[in-house]
mmCIF file of C-alpha atoms in Angstrom:
data_model
loop_
_atom_site.group_PDB
_atom_site.id
_atom_site.type_symbol
_atom_site.label_atom_id
_atom_site.label_comp_id
_atom_site.label_asym_id
_atom_site.label_seq_id
_atom_site.Cartn_x
_atom_site.Cartn_y
_atom_site.Cartn_z
ATOM 1 C CA GLN A 1 -13.940 21.914 -4.541
ATOM 2 C CA LEU A 2 -14.298 19.461 -1.680
ATOM 3 C CA TYR A 3 -15.635 20.467 1.712
ATOM 4 C CA LEU A 4 -14.586 18.360 4.665
ATOM 5 C CA VAL A 5 -16.095 18.270 8.139
ATOM 6 C CA GLU A 6 -14.600 16.245 10.971
ATOM 7 C CA SER A 7 -16.535 14.999 13.955
ATOM 8 C CA GLY A 8 -16.140 12.674 16.902
ATOM 9 C CA GLY A 9 -13.478 14.413 18.958
ATOM 10 C CA ALA A 10 -13.872 14.118 22.709
ATOM 11 C CA LEU A 11 -12.197 14.064 26.099
ATOM 12 C CA VAL A 12 -11.268 10.476 26.930
ATOM 13 C CA GLN A 13 -9.003 8.589 29.292
ATOM 14 C CA ALA A 14 -5.810 6.756 28.425
ATOM 15 C CA GLY A 15 -6.586 3.308 27.069
ATOM 16 C CA ASP A 16 -9.968 4.328 25.687
ATOM 17 C CA SER A 17 -11.132 3.996 22.104
ATOM 18 C CA LEU A 18 -12.591 6.729 19.936
ATOM 19 C CA ASN A 19 -13.784 6.992 16.353
ATOM 20 C CA LEU A 20 -13.359 10.089 14.214
ATOM 21 C CA SER A 21 -15.382 10.692 11.085
ATOM 22 C CA CYS A 22 -14.796 12.969 8.111
ATOM 23 C CA GLU A 23 -17.779 13.784 5.927
ATOM 24 C CA ALA A 24 -17.107 15.155 2.450
ATOM 25 C CA SER A 25 -19.290 17.100 0.078
ATOM 26 C CA GLY A 26 -18.520 17.979 -3.515
ATOM 27 C CA PRO A 27 -17.779 16.164 -6.754
ATOM 28 C CA ALA A 28 -15.781 13.029 -7.431
ATOM 29 C CA PHE A 29 -14.928 11.932 -3.903
ATOM 30 C CA ILE A 30 -13.613 8.644 -5.284
ATOM 31 C CA SER A 31 -10.894 10.536 -7.194
ATOM 32 C CA TYR A 32 -9.260 11.770 -3.962
ATOM 33 C CA ALA A 33 -6.814 10.091 -1.671
ATOM 34 C CA MET A 34 -7.735 10.907 1.916
ATOM 35 C CA ALA A 35 -5.636 11.398 5.010
ATOM 36 C CA TRP A 36 -5.658 12.319 8.672
ATOM 37 C CA PHE A 37 -3.156 14.729 10.202
ATOM 38 C CA ARG A 38 -2.926 16.029 13.737
ATOM 39 C CA GLN A 39 -1.401 18.985 15.526
ATOM 40 C CA ALA A 40 -0.687 19.263 19.227
ATOM 41 C CA PRO A 41 -0.145 22.620 20.961
ATOM 42 C CA GLY A 42 3.346 23.932 20.285
ATOM 43 C CA LYS A 43 4.117 21.227 17.746
ATOM 44 C CA ASP A 44 4.106 20.918 13.973
ATOM 45 C CA ARG A 45 1.283 19.241 12.171
ATOM 46 C CA GLU A 46 2.112 15.577 11.638
ATOM 47 C CA PHE A 47 0.904 12.794 9.417
ATOM 48 C CA VAL A 48 -1.298 10.131 11.001
ATOM 49 C CA SER A 49 -2.761 7.936 8.281
ATOM 50 C CA ALA A 50 -3.899 7.897 4.652
ATOM 51 C CA VAL A 51 -6.036 5.750 2.390
ATOM 52 C CA SER A 52 -6.063 5.374 -1.387
ATOM 53 C CA LEU A 53 -8.976 6.104 -3.717
ATOM 54 C CA GLY A 54 -10.614 2.710 -3.483
ATOM 55 C CA GLY A 55 -9.442 1.932 0.028
ATOM 56 C CA ALA A 56 -7.077 -0.858 -1.002
ATOM 57 C CA THR A 57 -3.921 0.860 0.256
ATOM 58 C CA THR A 58 -3.469 2.298 3.736
ATOM 59 C CA VAL A 59 -0.440 3.815 5.440
ATOM 60 C CA TYR A 60 0.180 4.765 9.058
ATOM 61 C CA ALA A 61 2.649 6.785 11.034
ATOM 62 C CA ASP A 62 4.821 4.607 13.250
ATOM 63 C CA SER A 63 3.356 6.276 16.329
ATOM 64 C CA VAL A 64 -0.148 4.958 15.603
ATOM 65 C CA LYS A 65 0.547 1.742 13.708
ATOM 66 C CA GLY A 66 -1.307 -1.176 15.250
ATOM 67 C CA ARG A 67 -3.628 1.114 17.221
ATOM 68 C CA PHE A 68 -5.420 3.181 14.566
ATOM 69 C CA THR A 69 -7.336 2.006 11.517
ATOM 70 C CA ILE A 70 -8.351 4.173 8.569
ATOM 71 C CA SER A 71 -11.159 3.270 6.188
ATOM 72 C CA ARG A 72 -13.449 4.955 3.690
ATOM 73 C CA ASP A 73 -16.962 4.538 2.396
ATOM 74 C CA ASN A 74 -17.158 6.084 -1.058
ATOM 75 C CA THR A 75 -20.925 5.717 -1.175
ATOM 76 C CA LYS A 76 -21.389 7.724 2.010
ATOM 77 C CA MET A 77 -18.432 9.973 1.150
ATOM 78 C CA THR A 78 -16.902 9.489 4.565
ATOM 79 C CA VAL A 79 -13.531 8.573 6.031
ATOM 80 C CA LEU A 80 -13.270 6.917 9.407
ATOM 81 C CA LEU A 81 -10.365 6.808 11.837
ATOM 82 C CA GLU A 82 -10.751 4.147 14.503
ATOM 83 C CA MET A 83 -8.453 4.844 17.425
ATOM 84 C CA ASN A 84 -7.698 2.281 20.111
ATOM 85 C CA SER A 85 -5.454 2.233 23.175
ATOM 86 C CA LEU A 86 -5.281 6.000 23.211
ATOM 87 C CA LYS A 87 -2.355 7.692 24.910
ATOM 88 C CA PRO A 88 -1.895 11.226 26.245
ATOM 89 C CA ASP A 89 0.528 11.803 23.352
ATOM 90 C CA ASP A 90 -2.414 11.344 20.987
ATOM 91 C CA THR A 91 -3.899 14.600 22.272
ATOM 92 C CA ALA A 92 -4.213 16.958 19.316
ATOM 93 C CA VAL A 93 -6.540 18.587 16.851
ATOM 94 C CA TYR A 94 -7.200 16.013 14.151
ATOM 95 C CA TYR A 95 -7.645 17.188 10.570
ATOM 96 C CA CYS A 96 -9.098 15.424 7.569
ATOM 97 C CA ALA A 97 -7.426 16.202 4.235
ATOM 98 C CA ALA A 98 -7.829 15.323 0.561
ATOM 99 C CA ARG A 99 -5.682 15.383 -2.552
ATOM 100 C CA ARG A 100 -6.342 14.284 -6.101
ATOM 101 C CA MET A 101 -5.393 10.741 -7.047
ATOM 102 C CA ARG A 102 -2.174 9.628 -5.354
ATOM 103 C CA LEU A 103 -1.789 8.998 -1.657
ATOM 104 C CA SER A 104 0.830 11.104 0.124
ATOM 105 C CA GLN A 105 2.231 11.555 3.629
ATOM 106 C CA SER A 106 3.146 15.209 3.076
ATOM 107 C CA GLU A 107 0.714 17.862 4.271
ATOM 108 C CA ASN A 108 1.893 20.266 1.560
ATOM 109 C CA GLU A 109 0.518 17.938 -1.100
ATOM 110 C CA TYR A 110 -3.039 17.998 0.237
ATOM 111 C CA THR A 111 -5.384 20.556 -1.230
ATOM 112 C CA TYR A 112 -8.520 20.424 0.908
ATOM 113 C CA TRP A 113 -8.772 20.491 4.680
ATOM 114 C CA GLY A 114 -11.425 20.341 7.319
ATOM 115 C CA GLN A 115 -11.499 22.594 10.364
ATOM 116 C CA GLY A 116 -10.386 19.880 12.749
ATOM 117 C CA THR A 117 -11.789 18.109 15.782
ATOM 118 C CA GLN A 118 -10.205 18.100 19.226
ATOM 119 C CA VAL A 119 -9.105 14.847 20.836
ATOM 120 C CA THR A 120 -7.914 15.064 24.421
ATOM 121 C CA VAL A 121 -6.570 12.005 26.225
ATOM 122 C CA SER A 122 -6.103 12.311 29.973
ATOM 123 C CA SER A 123 -3.573 10.226 31.857
#
């Protein structure tokens, strides 16, 4: 069992930068692919970004490509999402998720989830 806790959400203005962090506890963190999803009010949860076990492979949704960067520190058992040039459309609750081994963009394939952290971007 992995336990995930997100932090770093805040109220910011359009164009600002913000970093989100996901801290994991439990065994074998290095055996999990990690991802970020987000959900805005009235909308479905959507994929944002994911990173492979060792951090060598990263994928991004088209909506955040070039603005967001995902990384992981397997020693600290953390995953970071660096967000730049934030837009009002980025407003959502951001969730950290984990699944064993292979990276995926499908939320149904992730086993462990954090409680989320709120990001609000004002225009």
